Tab-separated table of C-alpha atoms in Angstrom:
chain	number	residue	atom	x	y	z
A	355	MET	CA	-37.310	15.701	6.889
A	356	SER	CA	-36.608	18.427	9.457
A	357	ASP	CA	-38.970	21.164	10.644
A	358	ASP	CA	-37.232	23.504	8.200
A	359	ASP	CA	-37.813	21.039	5.382
A	360	MET	CA	-41.480	20.856	6.338
A	361	ASP	CA	-41.748	24.574	5.590
A	362	ASN	CA	-41.430	23.498	1.960
A	363	HIS	CA	-44.500	21.288	2.406
A	364	PRO	CA	-47.163	23.763	3.574
A	365	GLU	CA	-49.848	21.094	3.316
A	366	ALA	CA	-48.149	19.239	6.193
A	367	HIS	CA	-48.707	22.025	8.721
A	368	ASP	CA	-52.400	21.146	9.099
A	369	HIS	CA	-52.051	17.426	8.442
A	370	ALA	CA	-51.963	14.384	10.738
A	371	VAL	CA	-51.323	10.764	9.764
A	372	VAL	CA	-52.703	7.718	11.606
A	373	LEU	CA	-51.226	4.314	10.820
A	374	GLY	CA	-53.658	1.426	11.206
A	375	ALA	CA	-57.414	1.351	10.578
A	376	GLY	CA	-58.424	-0.845	13.491
A	377	VAL	CA	-60.488	0.502	16.367
A	378	ALA	CA	-57.553	2.386	17.958
A	379	GLY	CA	-56.563	4.029	14.673
A	380	LEU	CA	-60.118	4.907	13.660
A	381	LEU	CA	-60.862	6.596	16.975
A	382	ALA	CA	-57.520	8.434	16.947
A	383	ALA	CA	-58.288	9.759	13.444
A	384	ARG	CA	-61.706	10.949	14.607
A	385	VAL	CA	-60.117	12.792	17.544
A	386	LEU	CA	-57.302	14.376	15.508
A	387	ALA	CA	-59.815	15.686	12.967
A	388	GLU	CA	-60.999	18.045	15.706
A	389	ARG	CA	-57.624	19.822	15.567
A	390	PHE	CA	-56.301	19.222	12.048
A	391	GLY	CA	-57.773	20.272	8.738
A	392	ARG	CA	-56.687	16.989	7.173
A	393	VAL	CA	-56.131	13.506	8.595
A	394	THR	CA	-54.868	10.592	6.496
A	395	LEU	CA	-55.707	7.117	7.783
A	396	VAL	CA	-53.153	4.680	6.374
A	397	GLU	CA	-53.852	0.918	6.332
A	398	ARG	CA	-51.676	-1.805	4.817
A	399	ASP	CA	-54.682	-4.074	4.070
A	400	GLU	CA	-57.089	-3.456	1.234
A	401	LEU	CA	-60.261	-2.750	3.179
A	402	PRO	CA	-63.734	-4.048	2.260
A	403	GLN	CA	-65.991	-1.264	1.025
A	404	ASP	CA	-69.494	-2.671	0.538
A	405	ALA	CA	-69.907	-5.068	3.471
A	406	PRO	CA	-68.058	-6.344	6.545
A	407	ALA	CA	-65.356	-8.870	5.639
A	408	PHE	CA	-62.314	-10.549	7.136
A	409	ARG	CA	-58.913	-8.966	6.478
A	410	PRO	CA	-55.500	-10.589	7.006
A	411	GLY	CA	-54.159	-7.840	9.274
A	412	LEU	CA	-56.754	-8.679	11.928
A	413	PRO	CA	-56.538	-12.470	12.389
A	414	GLN	CA	-58.080	-12.262	15.868
A	415	SER	CA	-61.350	-11.023	14.322
A	416	ARG	CA	-62.575	-14.610	13.892
A	417	HIS	CA	-62.808	-15.033	17.656
A	418	ALA	CA	-65.199	-13.682	20.280
A	419	HIS	CA	-64.981	-9.941	20.969
A	420	VAL	CA	-66.553	-7.929	23.766
A	421	LEU	CA	-66.979	-4.172	23.948
A	422	TRP	CA	-67.605	-3.318	27.588
A	423	SER	CA	-70.030	-0.580	28.612
A	424	ARG	CA	-67.310	2.042	29.106
A	425	GLY	CA	-66.086	1.466	25.565
A	426	VAL	CA	-69.643	1.701	24.220
A	427	GLU	CA	-70.138	5.038	25.992
A	428	LEU	CA	-66.876	6.547	24.751
A	429	ILE	CA	-67.300	5.445	21.137
A	430	GLU	CA	-70.886	6.672	21.148
A	431	ASP	CA	-69.679	10.052	22.415
A	432	LEU	CA	-67.194	10.307	19.539
A	433	LEU	CA	-69.595	8.907	16.923
A	434	PRO	CA	-73.188	9.663	17.973
A	435	GLY	CA	-75.625	7.066	16.695
A	436	VAL	CA	-73.032	4.352	16.032
A	437	THR	CA	-74.488	2.019	18.682
A	438	GLU	CA	-77.936	2.223	17.118
A	439	ARG	CA	-76.470	1.447	13.696
A	440	LEU	CA	-74.620	-1.584	15.051
A	441	LEU	CA	-77.783	-2.904	16.697
A	442	ALA	CA	-79.760	-2.345	13.489
A	443	ASP	CA	-77.215	-4.489	11.645
A	444	GLY	CA	-77.498	-7.361	14.089
A	445	ALA	CA	-75.243	-6.553	17.051
A	446	PHE	CA	-76.437	-7.243	20.604
A	447	LEU	CA	-76.335	-5.041	23.701
A	448	LEU	CA	-76.739	-7.381	26.661
A	449	ASP	CA	-76.574	-7.390	30.428
A	450	SER	CA	-73.582	-9.260	31.803
A	451	PRO	CA	-74.036	-11.566	33.654
A	452	GLY	CA	-77.848	-11.313	33.594
A	453	ASP	CA	-78.337	-12.399	29.976
A	454	PHE	CA	-75.737	-15.178	30.235
A	455	LEU	CA	-75.235	-18.536	31.817
A	456	TRP	CA	-71.862	-17.751	33.401
A	457	LEU	CA	-69.880	-20.251	35.419
A	458	SER	CA	-67.088	-18.351	37.166
A	459	PRO	CA	-64.094	-20.064	38.809
A	460	ALA	CA	-66.195	-19.986	41.994
A	461	ASP	CA	-69.738	-20.879	40.876
A	462	TRP	CA	-72.600	-19.878	38.621
A	463	PHE	CA	-73.577	-16.216	38.608
A	464	HIS	CA	-77.073	-15.517	39.850
A	465	ARG	CA	-79.103	-12.654	38.420
A	466	VAL	CA	-77.018	-9.915	40.016
A	467	PRO	CA	-76.228	-6.379	38.820
A	468	GLY	CA	-73.448	-6.237	36.252
A	469	ALA	CA	-72.537	-4.203	33.175
A	470	LYS	CA	-73.638	-3.829	29.583
A	471	VAL	CA	-71.651	-5.535	26.820
A	472	LEU	CA	-71.908	-5.013	23.086
A	473	LEU	CA	-71.442	-8.180	21.040
A	474	ALA	CA	-70.871	-8.255	17.301
A	475	SER	CA	-68.460	-9.764	14.839
A	476	ARG	CA	-65.240	-7.775	14.761
A	477	GLU	CA	-65.761	-7.378	11.015
A	478	LEU	CA	-69.113	-5.627	11.552
A	479	LEU	CA	-67.816	-3.477	14.383
A	480	ASP	CA	-64.756	-2.240	12.459
A	481	TRP	CA	-66.733	-1.688	9.251
A	482	THR	CA	-69.449	0.297	11.036
A	483	VAL	CA	-67.021	2.459	13.012
A	484	ARG	CA	-64.944	3.053	9.863
A	485	ARG	CA	-68.002	4.214	7.909
A	486	GLU	CA	-68.911	6.647	10.668
A	487	VAL	CA	-65.359	7.995	10.969
A	488	LEU	CA	-65.062	8.511	7.209
A	489	ARG	CA	-68.226	10.610	7.163
A	490	ASP	CA	-65.921	13.408	8.323
A	491	GLU	CA	-64.616	15.005	5.128
A	492	ARG	CA	-61.364	15.928	6.864
A	493	ILE	CA	-60.445	12.230	7.133
A	494	ARG	CA	-59.194	10.310	4.108
A	495	LEU	CA	-58.399	6.604	3.915
A	496	ARG	CA	-55.314	5.294	2.120
A	497	SER	CA	-55.614	1.495	2.139
A	498	GLY	CA	-53.307	-1.106	0.646
A	499	SER	CA	-50.346	1.064	1.644
A	500	PRO	CA	-47.655	-0.621	3.780
A	501	VAL	CA	-45.529	1.909	5.687
A	502	THR	CA	-41.795	1.185	5.796
A	503	GLY	CA	-40.569	3.823	8.232
A	504	LEU	CA	-40.768	7.257	9.764
A	505	VAL	CA	-39.465	10.474	8.260
A	506	GLY	CA	-37.772	12.733	10.758
A	507	ALA	CA	-34.932	15.017	11.666
A	508	PRO	CA	-31.445	13.443	11.415
A	509	ASP	CA	-30.973	13.822	15.161
A	510	GLY	CA	-34.218	11.963	15.848
A	511	ARG	CA	-35.765	14.883	17.684
A	512	SER	CA	-38.927	14.935	15.607
A	513	VAL	CA	-41.097	12.861	13.271
A	514	THR	CA	-42.416	14.727	10.255
A	515	GLY	CA	-43.950	12.046	8.070
A	516	VAL	CA	-43.944	8.419	6.955
A	517	GLU	CA	-42.334	6.446	4.145
A	518	PHE	CA	-44.013	3.916	1.860
A	519	ARG	CA	-42.736	0.966	-0.089
A	520	GLY	CA	-42.179	2.198	-3.640
A	521	GLY	CA	-43.893	5.551	-3.049
A	522	ASP	CA	-43.212	9.140	-2.084
A	523	PRO	CA	-43.077	10.064	1.614
A	524	LEU	CA	-46.146	11.589	3.203
A	525	ALA	CA	-45.406	14.728	5.224
A	526	ALA	CA	-47.309	15.431	8.436
A	527	ARG	CA	-47.077	17.509	11.573
A	528	PHE	CA	-48.290	14.633	13.770
A	529	VAL	CA	-48.070	10.841	13.301
A	530	VAL	CA	-49.856	8.154	15.332
A	531	ASP	CA	-48.878	4.481	15.162
A	532	ALA	CA	-51.953	2.317	15.827
A	533	THR	CA	-50.813	-0.696	13.794
A	534	GLY	CA	-51.467	-3.132	16.626
A	535	ARG	CA	-49.574	-6.265	17.600
A	536	THR	CA	-47.350	-6.165	14.511
A	537	SER	CA	-46.170	-2.572	15.053
A	538	LYS	CA	-42.670	-1.851	13.738
A	539	ALA	CA	-42.278	1.265	15.893
A	540	PRO	CA	-39.166	-0.032	17.760
A	541	ALA	CA	-37.327	-0.547	14.463
A	542	TRP	CA	-38.562	2.744	13.037
A	543	LEU	CA	-37.403	4.630	16.126
A	544	ALA	CA	-34.055	2.828	16.057
A	545	ALA	CA	-33.544	4.108	12.509
A	546	LEU	CA	-33.892	7.619	13.929
A	547	GLY	CA	-31.273	6.930	16.608
A	548	HIS	CA	-33.513	5.951	19.534
A	549	ALA	CA	-32.911	3.039	21.900
A	550	ALA	CA	-35.356	0.152	22.020
A	551	PRO	CA	-38.096	0.467	24.639
A	552	GLN	CA	-38.110	-1.764	27.700
A	553	VAL	CA	-40.655	-4.571	27.367
A	554	THR	CA	-42.664	-6.343	30.063
A	555	ARG	CA	-44.238	-9.584	28.908
A	556	TYR	CA	-46.477	-12.206	30.485
A	557	ASP	CA	-47.605	-15.171	28.407
A	558	SER	CA	-50.061	-17.662	29.854
A	559	ARG	CA	-49.825	-19.673	26.611
A	560	LEU	CA	-53.541	-19.288	26.081
A	561	GLY	CA	-55.028	-20.560	22.836
A	562	TYR	CA	-58.365	-20.016	21.095
A	563	SER	CA	-60.367	-22.170	18.722
A	564	SER	CA	-63.525	-20.616	17.292
A	565	ARG	CA	-66.394	-21.708	15.098
A	566	TYR	CA	-69.716	-20.287	13.919
A	567	PHE	CA	-72.983	-22.228	14.349
A	568	GLU	CA	-76.584	-21.817	13.347
A	569	VAL	CA	-78.749	-20.928	16.333
A	570	PRO	CA	-80.925	-23.992	17.079
A	571	GLU	CA	-84.630	-23.458	17.597
A	572	ASP	CA	-85.468	-23.660	21.303
A	573	PRO	CA	-88.538	-21.735	22.542
A	574	ALA	CA	-87.602	-22.581	26.136
A	575	ARG	CA	-84.172	-20.906	25.964
A	576	ARG	CA	-83.926	-18.046	28.462
A	577	TRP	CA	-80.321	-17.033	27.903
A	578	HIS	CA	-78.517	-15.180	25.103
A	579	GLY	CA	-74.922	-16.263	25.724
A	580	MET	CA	-72.795	-18.529	27.851
A	581	TYR	CA	-69.397	-18.403	29.535
A	582	VAL	CA	-67.832	-21.431	31.202
A	583	GLN	CA	-64.542	-20.386	32.770
A	584	GLY	CA	-61.690	-22.723	33.548
A	585	ARG	CA	-59.667	-22.957	36.738
A	586	PRO	CA	-55.880	-23.014	37.191
A	587	GLU	CA	-55.890	-26.751	37.880
A	588	VAL	CA	-57.825	-27.465	34.645
A	589	PRO	CA	-57.483	-24.383	32.418
A	590	ARG	CA	-60.260	-25.116	29.948
A	591	GLY	CA	-63.154	-22.790	29.198
A	592	ALA	CA	-65.418	-21.544	26.425
A	593	VAL	CA	-67.674	-18.664	25.515
A	594	LEU	CA	-70.775	-18.689	23.332
A	595	VAL	CA	-72.005	-15.319	22.064
A	596	PRO	CA	-74.741	-14.251	19.641
A	597	GLN	CA	-73.516	-12.494	16.510
A	598	ASP	CA	-74.858	-10.481	13.614
A	599	GLY	CA	-76.215	-12.674	10.879
A	600	GLY	CA	-78.277	-14.772	13.300
A	601	ARG	CA	-75.293	-16.888	14.339
A	602	TRP	CA	-73.573	-18.146	17.423
A	603	LEU	CA	-69.822	-17.798	17.746
A	604	VAL	CA	-68.241	-20.349	20.067
A	605	THR	CA	-64.669	-19.748	21.216
A	606	LEU	CA	-62.918	-22.531	23.117
A	607	ILE	CA	-60.181	-21.400	25.511
A	608	GLY	CA	-57.276	-23.312	27.008
A	609	ASN	CA	-53.791	-22.726	28.412
A	610	GLY	CA	-50.593	-24.579	27.604
A	611	GLU	CA	-51.178	-28.255	26.868
A	612	HIS	CA	-54.917	-27.585	27.167
A	613	ALA	CA	-54.968	-25.353	24.065
A	614	PRO	CA	-58.126	-26.324	22.131
A	615	PRO	CA	-58.060	-28.263	18.849
A	616	THR	CA	-59.471	-27.120	15.508
A	617	ASP	CA	-60.692	-30.438	14.048
A	618	ASP	CA	-64.426	-31.215	14.161
A	619	ASP	CA	-64.316	-34.113	16.626
A	620	GLY	CA	-61.717	-32.420	18.785
A	621	PHE	CA	-63.783	-29.226	18.965
A	622	LEU	CA	-66.840	-31.016	20.340
A	623	GLY	CA	-64.703	-33.218	22.547
A	624	PHE	CA	-63.104	-30.182	24.166
A	625	ALA	CA	-66.554	-28.644	24.752
A	626	ARG	CA	-67.628	-31.924	26.351
A	627	SER	CA	-64.673	-31.752	28.777
A	628	LEU	CA	-65.621	-28.420	30.381
A	629	ARG	CA	-66.652	-28.003	34.011
A	630	SER	CA	-70.317	-27.936	32.932
A	631	PRO	CA	-72.022	-29.730	30.034
A	632	ALA	CA	-74.232	-26.690	29.362
A	633	LEU	CA	-72.243	-25.331	26.410
A	634	TYR	CA	-71.698	-28.770	24.885
A	635	ASP	CA	-75.428	-29.461	25.175
A	636	ALA	CA	-76.141	-26.178	23.381
A	637	ILE	CA	-73.956	-26.912	20.337
A	638	ARG	CA	-73.814	-30.713	19.990
A	639	GLU	CA	-76.760	-30.762	17.552
A	640	ALA	CA	-76.162	-27.269	16.135
A	641	VAL	CA	-75.220	-26.932	12.465
A	642	PRO	CA	-71.681	-25.582	11.985
A	643	LEU	CA	-71.370	-22.621	9.619
A	644	SER	CA	-67.585	-22.614	9.449
A	645	SER	CA	-64.572	-24.721	10.225
A	646	ALA	CA	-62.756	-24.010	13.483
A	647	THR	CA	-59.949	-21.437	13.472
A	648	GLY	CA	-57.137	-21.265	16.008
A	649	PHE	CA	-55.314	-18.272	17.491
A	650	ARG	CA	-52.272	-18.309	19.760
A	651	SER	CA	-50.858	-14.746	19.848
A	652	THR	CA	-52.358	-13.896	23.245
A	653	ALA	CA	-49.461	-12.704	25.418
A	654	ASN	CA	-49.640	-9.539	27.505
A	655	GLU	CA	-46.900	-7.211	26.267
A	656	TRP	CA	-46.151	-3.624	27.294
A	657	ARG	CA	-43.596	-1.697	25.274
A	658	HIS	CA	-42.630	1.045	27.675
A	659	TYR	CA	-42.323	3.997	25.331
A	660	GLU	CA	-43.368	6.206	28.219
A	661	ARG	CA	-40.084	5.374	30.005
A	662	MET	CA	-37.726	6.223	27.152
A	663	ASP	CA	-35.088	8.884	27.852
A	664	ARG	CA	-35.673	10.546	24.497
A	665	TRP	CA	-38.910	10.802	22.558
A	666	PRO	CA	-39.424	12.432	19.161
A	667	ALA	CA	-41.795	15.340	18.810
A	668	GLY	CA	-44.836	14.683	16.665
A	669	PHE	CA	-45.102	10.918	17.254
A	670	VAL	CA	-47.380	8.814	19.484
A	671	VAL	CA	-47.968	5.048	19.728
A	672	LEU	CA	-51.487	3.940	20.731
A	673	GLY	CA	-53.475	0.777	21.358
A	674	ASP	CA	-52.002	-2.710	21.029
A	675	ALA	CA	-48.932	-1.200	19.369
A	676	ALA	CA	-47.956	0.091	22.818
A	677	CYS	CA	-49.691	-2.259	25.250
A	678	ARG	CA	-51.620	-5.411	24.465
A	679	PHE	CA	-53.442	-7.842	26.711
A	680	ASN	CA	-54.510	-11.442	26.865
A	681	PRO	CA	-57.774	-11.078	24.889
A	682	VAL	CA	-59.704	-13.447	27.150
A	683	TYR	CA	-60.547	-10.479	29.412
A	684	GLY	CA	-62.118	-8.534	26.540
A	685	HIS	CA	-60.427	-5.199	27.217
A	686	GLY	CA	-58.576	-4.332	23.994
A	687	MET	CA	-61.259	-2.250	22.259
A	688	THR	CA	-62.371	-0.534	25.455
A	689	VAL	CA	-58.766	0.450	26.255
A	690	ALA	CA	-58.464	1.821	22.712
A	691	ALA	CA	-61.521	3.968	23.375
A	692	LEU	CA	-60.072	5.128	26.717
A	693	ALA	CA	-56.806	6.108	24.995
A	694	ALA	CA	-58.717	8.063	22.338
A	695	ASP	CA	-60.595	9.874	25.100
A	696	VAL	CA	-57.298	10.819	26.800
A	697	LEU	CA	-55.878	11.961	23.449
A	698	ARG	CA	-58.938	14.122	22.916
A	699	LYS	CA	-58.534	15.794	26.291
A	700	GLU	CA	-54.785	16.311	25.847
A	701	ILE	CA	-55.056	18.050	22.470
A	702	ARG	CA	-58.126	20.110	23.287
A	703	GLY	CA	-57.285	23.781	22.907
A	704	LEU	CA	-53.926	23.127	21.193
A	705	ALA	CA	-53.241	24.499	17.738
A	706	PRO	CA	-51.782	21.993	15.225
A	707	ARG	CA	-48.379	23.698	15.431
A	708	ASP	CA	-48.271	23.072	19.211
A	709	LEU	CA	-49.115	19.368	19.077
A	710	PRO	CA	-45.681	17.936	18.163
A	711	ALA	CA	-44.084	19.344	21.330
A	712	ALA	CA	-46.855	17.708	23.412
A	713	ALA	CA	-46.180	14.210	22.038
A	714	ARG	CA	-44.152	12.955	25.002
A	715	ARG	CA	-46.815	14.008	27.505
A	716	ILE	CA	-49.542	12.518	25.298
A	717	GLN	CA	-47.612	9.237	25.049
A	718	ARG	CA	-47.362	8.944	28.806
A	719	ARG	CA	-50.972	9.828	29.506
A	720	THR	CA	-52.600	7.746	26.786
A	721	VAL	CA	-50.689	4.614	27.774
A	722	ALA	CA	-51.802	5.144	31.373
A	723	ALA	CA	-55.309	4.301	30.133
A	724	ALA	CA	-54.108	0.699	29.890
A	725	GLU	CA	-52.964	0.390	33.504
A	726	VAL	CA	-56.109	-1.137	35.036
A	727	ALA	CA	-56.627	-3.614	32.192
A	728	TRP	CA	-52.959	-4.598	32.470
A	729	GLN	CA	-53.281	-5.224	36.213
A	730	ILE	CA	-56.373	-7.374	35.706
A	731	ALA	CA	-54.879	-9.446	32.900
A	732	THR	CA	-51.435	-10.046	34.367
A	733	SER	CA	-52.525	-10.755	37.945
A	734	GLU	CA	-55.092	-13.266	36.708
A	735	ASP	CA	-52.671	-14.885	34.246
A	736	LEU	CA	-50.159	-15.344	37.049
A	737	ARG	CA	-52.549	-17.844	38.645
A	738	TYR	CA	-51.554	-20.332	35.941
A	739	ALA	CA	-48.390	-22.394	36.281
A	740	GLU	CA	-47.806	-22.157	32.502
A	741	THR	CA	-47.459	-18.375	32.569
A	742	GLU	CA	-44.088	-17.078	31.419
A	743	GLY	CA	-42.910	-13.772	32.872
A	744	PRO	CA	-41.791	-12.100	36.096
A	745	PRO	CA	-43.140	-14.059	39.093
A	746	ALA	CA	-45.948	-12.720	41.211
A	747	ASP	CA	-44.761	-10.624	44.135
A	748	ARG	CA	-46.266	-10.828	47.613
A	749	ALA	CA	-48.723	-7.972	46.973
A	750	THR	CA	-50.020	-9.688	43.839
A	751	ARG	CA	-50.495	-13.005	45.665
A	752	ILE	CA	-52.453	-11.271	48.428
A	753	LEU	CA	-54.591	-9.496	45.831
A	754	GLN	CA	-55.232	-12.779	44.026
A	755	ARG	CA	-56.511	-14.417	47.214
A	756	TYR	CA	-58.704	-11.425	47.956
A	757	MET	CA	-60.099	-11.343	44.403
A	758	SER	CA	-60.973	-15.043	44.649
A	759	ARG	CA	-63.221	-14.175	47.574
A	760	VAL	CA	-64.606	-11.182	45.682
A	761	MET	CA	-65.586	-13.569	42.898
A	762	VAL	CA	-67.425	-15.820	45.348
A	763	GLY	CA	-69.340	-12.814	46.625
A	764	ALA	CA	-70.004	-11.405	43.152
A	765	ASN	CA	-71.800	-14.617	42.165
A	766	THR	CA	-74.711	-13.867	44.474
A	767	ASP	CA	-74.188	-10.570	46.365
A	768	PRO	CA	-75.532	-7.485	44.482
A	769	ALA	CA	-73.360	-5.112	46.504
A	770	VAL	CA	-70.191	-6.976	45.488
A	771	SER	CA	-71.231	-7.791	41.929
A	772	SER	CA	-72.007	-4.167	41.024
A	773	ARG	CA	-68.519	-3.092	42.109
A	774	PHE	CA	-66.854	-6.107	40.504
A	775	PHE	CA	-68.450	-5.495	37.104
A	776	GLY	CA	-67.842	-1.781	37.386
A	777	VAL	CA	-64.129	-2.528	37.611
A	778	LEU	CA	-64.201	-5.313	35.000
A	779	SER	CA	-65.938	-3.031	32.486
A	780	LEU	CA	-63.296	-0.323	33.189
A	781	SER	CA	-66.069	2.038	34.280
A	782	THR	CA	-65.041	2.152	37.953
A	783	SER	CA	-61.707	2.509	39.689
A	784	PRO	CA	-60.324	-0.685	41.284
A	785	ASN	CA	-60.460	1.252	44.542
A	786	ALA	CA	-64.179	0.453	44.582
A	787	LEU	CA	-63.252	-3.131	45.494
A	788	LEU	CA	-60.749	-1.955	48.085
A	789	SER	CA	-62.918	0.478	50.001
A	790	PRO	CA	-63.138	-0.338	53.725
A	791	GLY	CA	-66.805	-1.261	53.514
A	792	THR	CA	-66.300	-3.634	50.603
A	793	VAL	CA	-63.212	-5.269	52.122
A	794	VAL	CA	-65.032	-5.877	55.413
A	795	ARG	CA	-68.054	-7.280	53.589
A	796	VAL	CA	-65.967	-9.632	51.429
A	797	LEU	CA	-63.698	-10.895	54.214
A	798	SER	CA	-66.457	-11.345	56.764
A	799	LYS	CA	-69.113	-12.852	54.526
A	800	TRP	CA	-67.440	-14.784	51.720
A	801	ARG	CA	-65.114	-17.766	51.961
A	802	LEU	CA	-63.480	-19.907	49.303
A	803	PRO	CA	-65.075	-23.382	49.067
A	804	THR	CA	-62.767	-26.066	50.422
A	805	THR	CA	-63.715	-28.535	47.664
A	806	PRO	CA	-65.032	-26.524	44.690
A	807	THR	CA	-67.478	-28.401	42.470
A	808	ALA	CA	-69.448	-27.321	39.446
A	809	THR	CA	-73.111	-28.152	39.011
A	810	ALA	CA	-74.313	-29.017	35.536
A	811	TYR	CA	-76.516	-25.936	35.265
A	812	PRO	CA	-77.175	-22.866	37.405
A	813	PRO	CA	-80.012	-23.206	39.906
A	814	HIS	CA	-82.270	-20.830	37.976
A	815	HIS	CA	-81.840	-22.891	34.778
A	816	GLU	CA	-82.282	-26.504	35.861
A	817	PRO	CA	-82.093	-28.366	39.173
A	818	PRO	CA	-78.419	-28.673	40.164
A	819	GLN	CA	-76.691	-31.965	39.614
A	820	VAL	CA	-73.054	-32.834	40.185
A	821	TRP	CA	-71.027	-32.910	36.974
A	822	THR	CA	-67.769	-34.751	36.349
A	823	PRO	CA	-65.849	-33.400	33.314
A	824	GLN	CA	-64.699	-35.935	30.714
A	825	LEU	CA	-61.026	-35.092	30.189
């Protein structure tokens, strides 16, 4: 369908289509409704209406999710009151690391300044955000509708709608692909005569295994969650987070041959093998509420649409569909919120008829929101020998050594920890850790331990005792 053809579909002039009803798609629809009279949110899954529920198109939802403080702020700005509604339905807004027992690759975190994190099941988070987005009468949901391709000009210069399996095309002035890891955008663009995008990929072969537990009664417990990180030499870790429904969600984490098992005995055995027994002690007598579920699609992958020589007007790719990260760093939803914020700024003041011509600029600027999260994920993944991808260059190796010392300082030094968590939560530029004062403080005060050991528990929890993992 060309621009001339669209003149025969007057309803398309003030219409935008968003593909994918995950966090990235929901926030994009909310933003586009500020400029378009009608926004159609298209989702291939049949979505639950009355309560949060698992859906096949989001298999990673059964594992631990973190929404960092910057993501909370941006989503709250788009959907005022959504944080309060999430908390009322059982989500948690906690201080990280203050409300956690957190064993970093260096040592246990003390009670140092950090950042807020929102914790909830992904099912609750998506369901709550979707309800708030659909309060806007300009936004309509079309679920159970797999898209098979883009409609556009024969020369590929513009996208003017989408095609469905066994249905009529849907005309639109602006189309956003937010279909996530399974995006078919490269094939759809190829059908319009465009070359495939360049792809950069790093895969640390990280695997998850997750299981829900009842929360055991323990009046003496002073923590709300736990994170035991692995180290490159033994890449095994785990996170325990409180969830809506009065549950714990435990996600075991391992790279390569250390990928965690999903059988009952293997699950507990893996927890027993961690650098500290703290998490194993917490769950060994806890009642399981589910079987363990594995997940292995954790590679970092950037499809460089922003580098393409030609780009069609009226089309943008957002979220994991453009750039996805190893989920262990918890940045996916926050990056989606950052991209929606950039989209909002880019389209502010533009009339719907002017938006298609701005698509290339919007594509470049929204994907730039992923740059810091990409740097964090890939530079950290390159510490592991199992990681597949371009080797670390000299600058990355220097940064890795420096960040190891930053981590040592962040464990106990408030001045370092506040900057570290500002960057980790994507609230602060990485330059905060590279300012002259911070660099001098880190290099002069903090050294890597020559023989790193883990104590069983942090000093403020129980008296330290040397712990030998059972591998």
